[in-house]
């Protein structure tokens, strides 16, 4: 999974949590490339992987639908709705 995630999302931060419900839980943090190297052999037991999320991209309106006055109001912080 980690190698696939690295290819899909790039070298983002992640965490591998092992045996979270047990007495000897382990957490490994790092970039996906580092985690791929650390876990060449899949760990045994219960494993959870958490990946860094990306920022939500703001909605971009079509330039043709924004009038010159509307665009200037948005730049000054006016609400668009």
Coordinates of C-alpha atoms in Angstrom, one line a residue:
X1 CA 0.0 0.0 0.0
X2 CA 2.7 2.5 0.9
X3 CA 4.5 2.2 -2.5
X4 CA 1.2 2.7 -4.3
X5 CA 0.4 5.7 -2.1
X6 CA 3.8 7.2 -2.9
X7 CA 3.2 6.8 -6.6
X8 CA -0.3 8.2 -6.4
X9 CA 0.1 11.1 -3.9
X10 CA 3.9 11.9 -4.1
X11 CA 6.3 12.1 -1.1
X12 CA 3.8 13.3 1.5
X13 CA 4.0 12.8 5.2
X14 CA 2.4 9.7 6.7
X15 CA 2.2 7.5 9.8
X16 CA 2.1 3.8 10.2
X17 CA 0.5 2.7 13.5
X18 CA 0.9 -0.9 14.5
X19 CA -1.1 -2.8 17.2
X20 CA -3.0 0.3 18.3
X21 CA -5.3 -1.7 20.6
X22 CA -2.4 -3.7 22.2
X23 CA 0.0 -3.0 25.0
X24 CA 3.0 -2.5 22.7
X25 CA 1.7 -0.1 20.1
X26 CA 4.1 1.4 17.7
X27 CA 3.9 4.6 15.6
X28 CA 6.3 5.3 12.7
X29 CA 6.2 8.8 11.2
X30 CA 8.0 10.1 8.1
X31 CA 7.7 10.8 4.4
X32 CA 6.2 8.0 2.3
X33 CA 9.6 7.3 0.7
X34 CA 11.0 6.7 4.2
X35 CA 8.1 4.6 5.3
X36 CA 8.4 2.4 2.1
X37 CA 12.1 1.8 3.1
X38 CA 11.2 1.0 6.7
X39 CA 8.5 -1.4 5.8
X40 CA 9.9 -3.4 2.9
X41 CA 8.4 -6.4 4.7
X42 CA 4.8 -5.8 5.8
X43 CA 4.4 -5.6 9.6
X44 CA 2.4 -8.3 11.4
X45 CA -0.7 -7.5 13.3
X46 CA -3.2 -4.7 13.2
X47 CA -1.9 -1.8 11.0
X48 CA -3.4 1.6 10.3
X49 CA -1.9 4.1 7.8
X50 CA -2.6 7.8 8.0
X51 CA -1.7 10.1 5.1
X52 CA -1.3 13.9 5.1
X53 CA -4.2 15.6 3.5
X54 CA -4.1 18.4 1.0
X55 CA -5.6 21.8 1.2
X56 CA -9.1 22.2 -0.3
X57 CA -8.8 24.2 -3.5
X58 CA -10.9 27.3 -3.5
X59 CA -13.8 27.4 -6.0
X60 CA -12.6 29.2 -9.2
X61 CA -15.3 30.8 -11.2
X62 CA -15.2 31.2 -14.9
X63 CA -13.5 34.5 -15.8
X64 CA -16.2 35.3 -18.3
X65 CA -18.9 35.2 -15.6
X66 CA -17.1 37.7 -13.3
X67 CA -17.8 41.3 -14.3
X68 CA -15.2 44.0 -13.8
X69 CA -17.1 45.4 -10.9
X70 CA -17.7 42.0 -9.4
X71 CA -14.1 41.2 -9.6
X72 CA -13.0 44.4 -7.9
X73 CA -15.6 43.8 -5.1
X74 CA -14.1 40.3 -4.5
X75 CA -10.6 41.7 -4.3
X76 CA -11.8 44.2 -1.6
X77 CA -13.2 41.3 0.4
X78 CA -16.9 41.6 -0.5
X79 CA -19.1 38.5 -0.3
X80 CA -19.8 36.9 -3.6
X81 CA -23.2 35.4 -2.6

